[in-house]
Coordinates of C-alpha atoms in Angstrom, one line a residue:
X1 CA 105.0 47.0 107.7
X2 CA 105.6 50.6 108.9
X3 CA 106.9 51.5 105.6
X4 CA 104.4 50.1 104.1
X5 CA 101.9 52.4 105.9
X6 CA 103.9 55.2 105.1
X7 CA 103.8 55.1 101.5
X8 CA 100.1 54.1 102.0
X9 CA 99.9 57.4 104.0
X10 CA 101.9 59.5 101.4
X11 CA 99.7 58.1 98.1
X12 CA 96.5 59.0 100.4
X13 CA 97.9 62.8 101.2
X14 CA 98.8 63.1 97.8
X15 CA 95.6 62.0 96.1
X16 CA 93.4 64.5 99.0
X17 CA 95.8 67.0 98.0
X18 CA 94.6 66.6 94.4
X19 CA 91.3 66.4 94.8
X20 CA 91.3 69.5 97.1
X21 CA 93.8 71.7 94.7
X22 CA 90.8 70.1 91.7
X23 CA 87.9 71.6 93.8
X24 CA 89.7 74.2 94.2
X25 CA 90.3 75.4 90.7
X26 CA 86.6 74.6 90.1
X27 CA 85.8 77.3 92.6
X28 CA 87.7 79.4 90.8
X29 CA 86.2 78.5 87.3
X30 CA 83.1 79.1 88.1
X31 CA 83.7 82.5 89.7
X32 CA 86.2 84.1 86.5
X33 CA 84.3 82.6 83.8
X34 CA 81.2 85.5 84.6
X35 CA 84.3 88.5 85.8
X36 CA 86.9 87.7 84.1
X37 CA 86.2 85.3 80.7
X38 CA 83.4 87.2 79.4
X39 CA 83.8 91.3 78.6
X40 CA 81.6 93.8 76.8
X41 CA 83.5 96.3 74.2
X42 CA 82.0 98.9 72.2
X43 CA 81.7 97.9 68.6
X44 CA 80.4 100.4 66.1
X45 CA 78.5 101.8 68.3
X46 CA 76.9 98.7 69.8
X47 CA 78.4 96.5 73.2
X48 CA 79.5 93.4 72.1
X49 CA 80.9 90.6 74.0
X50 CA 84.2 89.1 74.1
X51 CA 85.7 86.3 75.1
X52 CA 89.0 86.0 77.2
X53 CA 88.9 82.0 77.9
X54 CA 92.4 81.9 77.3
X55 CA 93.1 84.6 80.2
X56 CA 90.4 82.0 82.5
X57 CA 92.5 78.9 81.9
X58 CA 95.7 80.1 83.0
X59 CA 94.3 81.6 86.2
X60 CA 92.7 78.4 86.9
X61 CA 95.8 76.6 85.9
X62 CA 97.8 78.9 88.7
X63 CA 95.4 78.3 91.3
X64 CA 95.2 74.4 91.1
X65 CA 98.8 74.6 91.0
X66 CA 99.4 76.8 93.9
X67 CA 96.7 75.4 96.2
X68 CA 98.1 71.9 95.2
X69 CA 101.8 73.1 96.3
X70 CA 100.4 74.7 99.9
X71 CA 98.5 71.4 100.6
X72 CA 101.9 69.5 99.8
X73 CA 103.8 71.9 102.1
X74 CA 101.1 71.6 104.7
X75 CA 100.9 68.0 104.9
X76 CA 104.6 67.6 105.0
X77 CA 105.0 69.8 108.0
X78 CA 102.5 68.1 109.3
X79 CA 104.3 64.9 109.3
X80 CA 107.6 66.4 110.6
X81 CA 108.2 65.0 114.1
X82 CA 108.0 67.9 116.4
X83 CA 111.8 67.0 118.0
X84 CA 112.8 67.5 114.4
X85 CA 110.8 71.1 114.0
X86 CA 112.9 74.1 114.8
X87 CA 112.3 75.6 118.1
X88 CA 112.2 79.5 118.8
X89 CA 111.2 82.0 116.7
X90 CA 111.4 82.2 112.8
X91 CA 113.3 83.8 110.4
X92 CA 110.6 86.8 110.0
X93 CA 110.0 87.0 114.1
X94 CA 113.9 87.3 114.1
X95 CA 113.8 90.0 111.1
X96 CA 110.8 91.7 112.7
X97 CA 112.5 91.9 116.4
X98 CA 116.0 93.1 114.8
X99 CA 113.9 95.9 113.3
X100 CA 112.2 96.7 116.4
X101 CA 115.2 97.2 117.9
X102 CA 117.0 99.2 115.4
X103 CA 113.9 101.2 114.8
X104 CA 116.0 104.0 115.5
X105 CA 119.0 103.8 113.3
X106 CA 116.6 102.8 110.5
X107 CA 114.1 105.4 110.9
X108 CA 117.0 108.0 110.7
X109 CA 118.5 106.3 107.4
X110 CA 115.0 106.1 106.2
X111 CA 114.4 110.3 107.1
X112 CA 117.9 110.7 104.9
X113 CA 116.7 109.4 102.2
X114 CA 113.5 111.0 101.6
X115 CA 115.1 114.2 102.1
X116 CA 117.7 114.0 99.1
X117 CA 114.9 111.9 97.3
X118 CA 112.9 114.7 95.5
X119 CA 116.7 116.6 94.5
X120 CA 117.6 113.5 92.2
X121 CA 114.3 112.2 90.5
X122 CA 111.6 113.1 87.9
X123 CA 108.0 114.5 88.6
X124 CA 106.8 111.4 88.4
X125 CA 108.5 109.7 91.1
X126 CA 108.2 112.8 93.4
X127 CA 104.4 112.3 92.9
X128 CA 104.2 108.9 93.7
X129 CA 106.4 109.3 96.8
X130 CA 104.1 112.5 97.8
X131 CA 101.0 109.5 97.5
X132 CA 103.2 107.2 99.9
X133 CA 103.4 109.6 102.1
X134 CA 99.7 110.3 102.4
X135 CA 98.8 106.4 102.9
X136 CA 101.9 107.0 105.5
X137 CA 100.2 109.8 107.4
X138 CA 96.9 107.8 107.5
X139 CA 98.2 104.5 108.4
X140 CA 99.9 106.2 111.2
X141 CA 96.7 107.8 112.2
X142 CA 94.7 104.6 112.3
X143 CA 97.2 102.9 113.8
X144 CA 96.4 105.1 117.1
X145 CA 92.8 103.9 116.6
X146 CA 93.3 100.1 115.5
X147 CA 96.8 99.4 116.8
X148 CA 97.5 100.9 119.8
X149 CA 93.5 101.0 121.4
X150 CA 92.2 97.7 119.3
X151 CA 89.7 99.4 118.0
X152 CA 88.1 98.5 114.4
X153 CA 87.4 101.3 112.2
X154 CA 86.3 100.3 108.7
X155 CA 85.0 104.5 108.4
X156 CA 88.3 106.1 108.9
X157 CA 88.1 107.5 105.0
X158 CA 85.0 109.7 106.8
X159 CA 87.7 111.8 108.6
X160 CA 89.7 112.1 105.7
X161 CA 86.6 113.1 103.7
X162 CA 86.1 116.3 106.6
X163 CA 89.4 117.4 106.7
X164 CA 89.3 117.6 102.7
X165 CA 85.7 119.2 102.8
X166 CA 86.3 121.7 105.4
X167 CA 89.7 123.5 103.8
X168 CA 87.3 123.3 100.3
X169 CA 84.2 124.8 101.5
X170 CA 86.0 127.6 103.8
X171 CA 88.5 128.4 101.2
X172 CA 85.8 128.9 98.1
X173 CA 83.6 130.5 100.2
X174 CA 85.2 132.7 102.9
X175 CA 89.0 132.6 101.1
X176 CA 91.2 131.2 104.0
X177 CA 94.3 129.7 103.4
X178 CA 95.9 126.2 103.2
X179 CA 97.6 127.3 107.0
X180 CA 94.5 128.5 108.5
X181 CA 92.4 125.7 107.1
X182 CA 95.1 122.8 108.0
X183 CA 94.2 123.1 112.1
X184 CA 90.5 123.7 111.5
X185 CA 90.6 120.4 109.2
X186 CA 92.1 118.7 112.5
X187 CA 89.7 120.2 114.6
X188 CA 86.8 119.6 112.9
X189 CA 87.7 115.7 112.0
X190 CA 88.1 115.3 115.9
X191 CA 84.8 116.8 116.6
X192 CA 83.9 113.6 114.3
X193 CA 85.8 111.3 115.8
X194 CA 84.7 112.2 119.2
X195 CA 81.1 112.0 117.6
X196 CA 81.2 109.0 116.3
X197 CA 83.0 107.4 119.5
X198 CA 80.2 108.4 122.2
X199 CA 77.8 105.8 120.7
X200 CA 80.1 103.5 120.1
X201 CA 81.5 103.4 123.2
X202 CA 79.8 99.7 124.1
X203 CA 80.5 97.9 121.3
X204 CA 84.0 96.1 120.3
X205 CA 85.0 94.0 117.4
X206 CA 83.2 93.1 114.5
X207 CA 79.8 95.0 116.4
X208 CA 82.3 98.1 116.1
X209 CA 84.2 97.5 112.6
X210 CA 79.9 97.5 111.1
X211 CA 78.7 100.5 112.6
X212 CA 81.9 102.5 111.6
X213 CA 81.5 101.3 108.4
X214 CA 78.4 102.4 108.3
X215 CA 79.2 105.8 109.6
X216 CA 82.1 106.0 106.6
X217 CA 78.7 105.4 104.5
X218 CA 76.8 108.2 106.2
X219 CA 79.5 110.9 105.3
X220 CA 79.8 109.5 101.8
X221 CA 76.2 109.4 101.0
X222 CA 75.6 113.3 103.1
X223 CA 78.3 114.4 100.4
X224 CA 77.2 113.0 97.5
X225 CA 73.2 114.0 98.3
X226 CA 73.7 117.7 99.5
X227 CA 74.2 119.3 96.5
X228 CA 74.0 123.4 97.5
X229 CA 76.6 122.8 100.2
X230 CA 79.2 120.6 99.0
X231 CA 78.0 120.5 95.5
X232 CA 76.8 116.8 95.1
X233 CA 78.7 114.7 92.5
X234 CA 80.4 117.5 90.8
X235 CA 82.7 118.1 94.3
X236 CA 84.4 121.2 94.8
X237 CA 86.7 122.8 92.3
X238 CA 88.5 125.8 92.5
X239 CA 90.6 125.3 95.6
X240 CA 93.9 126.9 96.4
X241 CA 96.9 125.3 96.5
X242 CA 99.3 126.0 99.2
X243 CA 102.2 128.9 99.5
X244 CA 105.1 129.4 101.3
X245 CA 104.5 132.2 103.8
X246 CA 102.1 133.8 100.9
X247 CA 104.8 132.9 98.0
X248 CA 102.7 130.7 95.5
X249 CA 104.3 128.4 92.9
X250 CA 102.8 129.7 90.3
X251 CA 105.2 132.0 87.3
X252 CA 103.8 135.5 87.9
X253 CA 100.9 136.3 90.4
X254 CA 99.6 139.9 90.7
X255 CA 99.3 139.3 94.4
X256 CA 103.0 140.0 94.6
X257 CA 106.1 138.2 94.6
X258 CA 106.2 134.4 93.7
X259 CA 108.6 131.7 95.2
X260 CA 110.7 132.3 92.2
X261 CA 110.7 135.7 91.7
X262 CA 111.2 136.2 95.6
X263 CA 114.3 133.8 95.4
X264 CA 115.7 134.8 92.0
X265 CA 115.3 131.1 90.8
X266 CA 113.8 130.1 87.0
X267 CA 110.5 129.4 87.3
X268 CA 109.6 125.7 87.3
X269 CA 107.0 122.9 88.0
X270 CA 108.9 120.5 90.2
X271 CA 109.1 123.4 92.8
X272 CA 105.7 122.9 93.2
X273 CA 105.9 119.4 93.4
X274 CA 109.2 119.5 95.9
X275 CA 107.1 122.5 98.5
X276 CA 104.1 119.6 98.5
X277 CA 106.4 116.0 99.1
X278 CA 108.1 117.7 102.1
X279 CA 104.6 119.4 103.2
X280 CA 103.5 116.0 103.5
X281 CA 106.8 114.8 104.5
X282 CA 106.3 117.6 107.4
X283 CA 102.7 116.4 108.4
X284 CA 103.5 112.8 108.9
X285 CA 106.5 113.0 110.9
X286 CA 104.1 115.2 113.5
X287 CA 101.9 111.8 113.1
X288 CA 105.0 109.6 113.8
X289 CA 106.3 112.1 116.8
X290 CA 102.6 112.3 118.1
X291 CA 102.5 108.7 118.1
X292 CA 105.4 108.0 119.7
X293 CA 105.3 110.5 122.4
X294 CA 101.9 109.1 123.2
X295 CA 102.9 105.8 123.7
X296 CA 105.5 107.4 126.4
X297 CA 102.6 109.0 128.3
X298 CA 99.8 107.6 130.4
X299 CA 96.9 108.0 127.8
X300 CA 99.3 105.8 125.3
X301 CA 100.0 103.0 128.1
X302 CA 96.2 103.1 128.4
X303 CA 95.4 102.6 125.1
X304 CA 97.7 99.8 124.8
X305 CA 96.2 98.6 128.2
X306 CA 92.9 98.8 126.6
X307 CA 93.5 96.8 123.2
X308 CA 94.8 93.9 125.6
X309 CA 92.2 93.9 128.4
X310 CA 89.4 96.2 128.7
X311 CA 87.8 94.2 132.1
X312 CA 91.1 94.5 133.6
X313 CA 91.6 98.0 132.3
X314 CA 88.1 99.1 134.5
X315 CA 89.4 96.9 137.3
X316 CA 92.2 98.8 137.7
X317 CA 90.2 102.0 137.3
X318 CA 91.0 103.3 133.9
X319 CA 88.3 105.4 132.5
X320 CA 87.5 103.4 129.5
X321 CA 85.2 106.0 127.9
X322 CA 88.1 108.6 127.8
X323 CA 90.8 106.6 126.9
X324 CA 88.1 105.4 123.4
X325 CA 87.1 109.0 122.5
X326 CA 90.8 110.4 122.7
X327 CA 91.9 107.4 120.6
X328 CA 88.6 108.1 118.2
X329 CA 90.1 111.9 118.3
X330 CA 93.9 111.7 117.8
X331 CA 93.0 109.7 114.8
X332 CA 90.6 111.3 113.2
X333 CA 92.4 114.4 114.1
X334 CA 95.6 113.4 112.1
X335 CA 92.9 112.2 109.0
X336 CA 91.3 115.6 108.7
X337 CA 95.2 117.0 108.5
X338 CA 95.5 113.9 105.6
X339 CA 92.4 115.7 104.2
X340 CA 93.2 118.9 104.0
X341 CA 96.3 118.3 101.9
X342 CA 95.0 116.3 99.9
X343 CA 92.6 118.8 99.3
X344 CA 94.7 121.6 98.3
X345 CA 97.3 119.4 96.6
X346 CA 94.9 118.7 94.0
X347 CA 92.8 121.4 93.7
X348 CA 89.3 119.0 93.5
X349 CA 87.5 116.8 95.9
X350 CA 84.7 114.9 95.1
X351 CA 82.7 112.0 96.9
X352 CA 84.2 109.4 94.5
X353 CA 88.0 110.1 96.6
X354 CA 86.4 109.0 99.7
X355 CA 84.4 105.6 99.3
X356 CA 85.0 102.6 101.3
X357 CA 87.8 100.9 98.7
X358 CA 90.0 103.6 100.7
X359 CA 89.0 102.8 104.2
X360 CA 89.7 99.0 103.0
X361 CA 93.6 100.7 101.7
X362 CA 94.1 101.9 105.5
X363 CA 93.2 99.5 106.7
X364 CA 95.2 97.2 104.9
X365 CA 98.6 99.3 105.8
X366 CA 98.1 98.9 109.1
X367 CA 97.3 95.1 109.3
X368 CA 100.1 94.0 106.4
X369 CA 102.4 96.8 108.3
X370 CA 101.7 95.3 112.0
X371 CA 99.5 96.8 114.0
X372 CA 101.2 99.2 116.1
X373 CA 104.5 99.1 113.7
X374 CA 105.2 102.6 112.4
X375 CA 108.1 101.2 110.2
X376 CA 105.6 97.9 109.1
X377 CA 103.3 101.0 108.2
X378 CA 105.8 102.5 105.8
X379 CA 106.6 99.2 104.3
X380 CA 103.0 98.1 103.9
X381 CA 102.0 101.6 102.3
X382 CA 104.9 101.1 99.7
X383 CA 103.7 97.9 98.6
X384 CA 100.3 98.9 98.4
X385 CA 100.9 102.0 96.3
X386 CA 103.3 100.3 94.7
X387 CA 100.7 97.9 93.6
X388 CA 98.4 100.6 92.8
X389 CA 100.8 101.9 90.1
X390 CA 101.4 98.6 88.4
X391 CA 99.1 98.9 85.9
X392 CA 101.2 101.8 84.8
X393 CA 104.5 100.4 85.2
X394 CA 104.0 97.2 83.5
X395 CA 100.6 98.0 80.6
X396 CA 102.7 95.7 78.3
X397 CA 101.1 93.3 80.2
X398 CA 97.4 94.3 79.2
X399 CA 94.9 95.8 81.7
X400 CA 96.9 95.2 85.1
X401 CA 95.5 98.1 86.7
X402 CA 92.0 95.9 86.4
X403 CA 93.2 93.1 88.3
X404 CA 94.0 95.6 91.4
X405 CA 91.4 94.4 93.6
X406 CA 92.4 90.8 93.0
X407 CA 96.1 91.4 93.7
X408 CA 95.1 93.1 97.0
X409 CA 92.9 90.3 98.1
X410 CA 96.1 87.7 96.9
X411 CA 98.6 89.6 99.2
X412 CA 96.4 90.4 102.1
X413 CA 95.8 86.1 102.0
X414 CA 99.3 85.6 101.6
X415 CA 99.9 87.7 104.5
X416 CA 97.6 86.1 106.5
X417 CA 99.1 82.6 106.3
X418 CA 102.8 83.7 106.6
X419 CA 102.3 86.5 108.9
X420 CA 99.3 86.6 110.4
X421 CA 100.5 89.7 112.8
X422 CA 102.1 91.7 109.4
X423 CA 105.4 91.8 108.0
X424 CA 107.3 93.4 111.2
X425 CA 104.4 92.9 113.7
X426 CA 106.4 92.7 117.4
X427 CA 104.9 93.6 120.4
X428 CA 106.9 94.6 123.5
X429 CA 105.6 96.1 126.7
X430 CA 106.1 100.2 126.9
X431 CA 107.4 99.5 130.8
X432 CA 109.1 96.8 132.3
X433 CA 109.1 96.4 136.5
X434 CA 112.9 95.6 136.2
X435 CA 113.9 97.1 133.0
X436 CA 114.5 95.4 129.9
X437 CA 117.5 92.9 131.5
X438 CA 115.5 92.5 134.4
X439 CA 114.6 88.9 135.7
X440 CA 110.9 89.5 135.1
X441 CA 111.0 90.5 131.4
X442 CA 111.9 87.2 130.7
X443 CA 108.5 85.9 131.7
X444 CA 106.9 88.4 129.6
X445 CA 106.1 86.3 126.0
X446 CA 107.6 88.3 123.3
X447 CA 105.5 88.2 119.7
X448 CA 107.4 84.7 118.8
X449 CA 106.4 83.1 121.9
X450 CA 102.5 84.6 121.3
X451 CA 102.8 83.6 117.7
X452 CA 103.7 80.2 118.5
X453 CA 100.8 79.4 120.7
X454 CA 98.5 80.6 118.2
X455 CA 97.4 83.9 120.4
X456 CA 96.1 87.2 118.6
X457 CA 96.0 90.5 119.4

């Protein structure tokens, strides 16, 4: 009789599974056909619609297929008998903790190789490590913000958008340099963080992630509206790049000596691309040795304090406001540095490089990454570039690039299922009352334990 129920059981999951998986792919029928199945083209001078049915059908065909393979594996955990389900941590909790722990040793390997990188690849790759390195720097930025305080910034692009503006506007119009302009950047990006955090100050969680969205708006919209100061949709052009104590990269300046001619070296293009990887390389290891220094100190142990518990945080008699505008301030400080490089690396900003698709990108490092993960940061900020170049990497395949924001939305829900804390989320206290063998840090719950009973940050 029991087995008889259970196959009962088994051809009821199976058929729900179905039918869920079918409504499923309906869903998603209905919302390619209009995005995806229909497309205008220019024909002799007219927009004509085409049809890409065939490119609908197999989409739909994956999702009914993977949603009906997730409710399978769903419903057979479910039946599992929990003496039969493996106790302690999993695989990735044991990955993510072994990391943790050799943070270190890994962090140095991982310094090695970018070093010798640039010597023993093309332009091109130097380029696209130069770009990890930027969404590097300004994960690690909003990681002070988001991680370490728990405070939601969806406007953290705003900084960014300050730092780049100020080295434009003072180097076209009063001709500073890239290393006069770099600290004003920071300085001026604080002043906005610090800004933005005073009225702010009372509000936490999704309250907080709108109105620093709309403040990411404000900027945007200031920039793309005053036209005789930052010159409206057109940006600013013109904008120096960087030298090496006042040796440019260019073949012959009239200003005197280049970096070539000062170092008897053939002039060459990938010096100029080598000078701005390791500038960047330069600015984001400040980030990372910020960071971590500030974690050491009390500030840092307060922001961490803070993310946890605020009510026990004023209990204790931590100055909440403070400890919010100095996380608001380090962050923005280190996205006004971002700025400013990126700024003088290309020569051209406009309002268009700062829009909320790149607050989303930050933001997206530092949640796939871990919050609070500097090495999950790296990780997450080479997928996520990586996936931004796919559409060059693999145009056999058609338009890739045009499917971007749907690959980002697939990973960031993949994520969430398997990991909802990111890929090496794991959270340990800064200080222990007895050190790390100490009989009370085995009553403190380590991320596995957290993750287990279904607690989040």
């Amino acid at each position: 009789m029991a087995a008889v129920n259970a196959a009962a059981g088994s051809r009821n999951g199976f058929l729900g599974a179905v039918q869920n998986a079918l409504l499923t792919a309906v869903v998603a029928l209905v919302l390619t056909v209009p995005t995806i199945g229909l497309k205008t083209d220019e024909s002799g001078g007219t927009l004509i619609i085409t049809r890409h049915f065939d490119t609908v059908a197999w989409i739909v065909a994956v999702v009914f297929l993977g949603r009906l393979a997730m409710n399978l594996f769903m419903a057979r955990r479910a039946v599992i008998p929990s003496e039969q389900k493996k106790s302690g941590p999993s695989a990735m909790d044991r990955l993510a903790a072994s990391v943790a722990q050799n943070q270190a040793k890994i962090g140095a390997v991982g310094f090695l190789v970018a070093v010798v990188l640039p010597f023993f690849t093309s332009n091109y790759l130097i380029d696209f490590g130069t770009n990890v390195l930027i969404y590097v720097m300004l994960g690690w930025g909003l990681n002070i913000v988001v991680g370490l305080a728990g405070l939601l910034d969806l406007g953290y692009v705003a900084f960014y958008a300050v730092g780049a503006y100020t080295v434009a506007l003072l180097a076209t119009n009063f001709g500073f340099g890239f290393w006069i302009c770099l600290p004003l950047a920071g300085l001026f990006a604080a002043c906005f963080g610090v800004a933005l955090g005073f009225p702010v100050l009372r509000l936490r969680g999704d309250y907080l992630a709108i109105v620093t969205l709309g403040f990411g708006e404000i900027i945007r919209l200031i920039l793309l509206n005053w036209q005789d100061v930052t010159g409206g949709p057109n940006g600013i052009g013109g904008i120096p790049r960087p030298t090496l104590f006042g040796l440019p990269f260019v073949p012959r300046s009239a200003s005197g000596p280049t970096f070539s001619e000062f170092f008897g070296l053939e002039f060459s293009p990938t010096q100029r691309f080598i000078f701005l990887y390791f500038l960047i390389l330069l600015l984001a290891l400040v980030t990372n040795f910020f960071t971590v220094r500030m974690r050491k100190l009390p500030v840092g142990r307060a922001w961490e304090a803070l993310r946890e518990d605020e009510i026990a945080c004023r209990a204790i008699g931590i100055n909440a406001t403070n400890i919010k505008l100095s996380a608001f301030a380090f962050g923005a400080m280190f996205a006004g540095f971002a700025g400013s490089f990126f700024a003088t690396r290309l020569g051209f900003i406009s309002p268009e490089s700062f829009t909320f698709t790149e607050s989303a990108t930050i933001l997206a490092i530092v949640v796939l990454g871990g919050m609070g993960s500097q090495l999950g940061v790296v990780l997450a900020a080479i997928v996520l570039v990586s996936l931004n170049e796919a559409g060059r990497w693999f145009s056999f395949l058609g338009d890739v690039a045009l499917y971007r924001p749907l690959i980002y939305g697939g990973a960031m829900v993949l994520i969430m299922l398997v990991r909802p804390r990111g890929l090496l989320a794991h959270r340990q206290p800064s200080i222990l009352l007895h050190g790390s063998g100490g009989p009370r840090a085995s009553l403190v719950p380590n991320d596995a334990q957290a993750a287990s009973t279904g607690e989040l940050p």
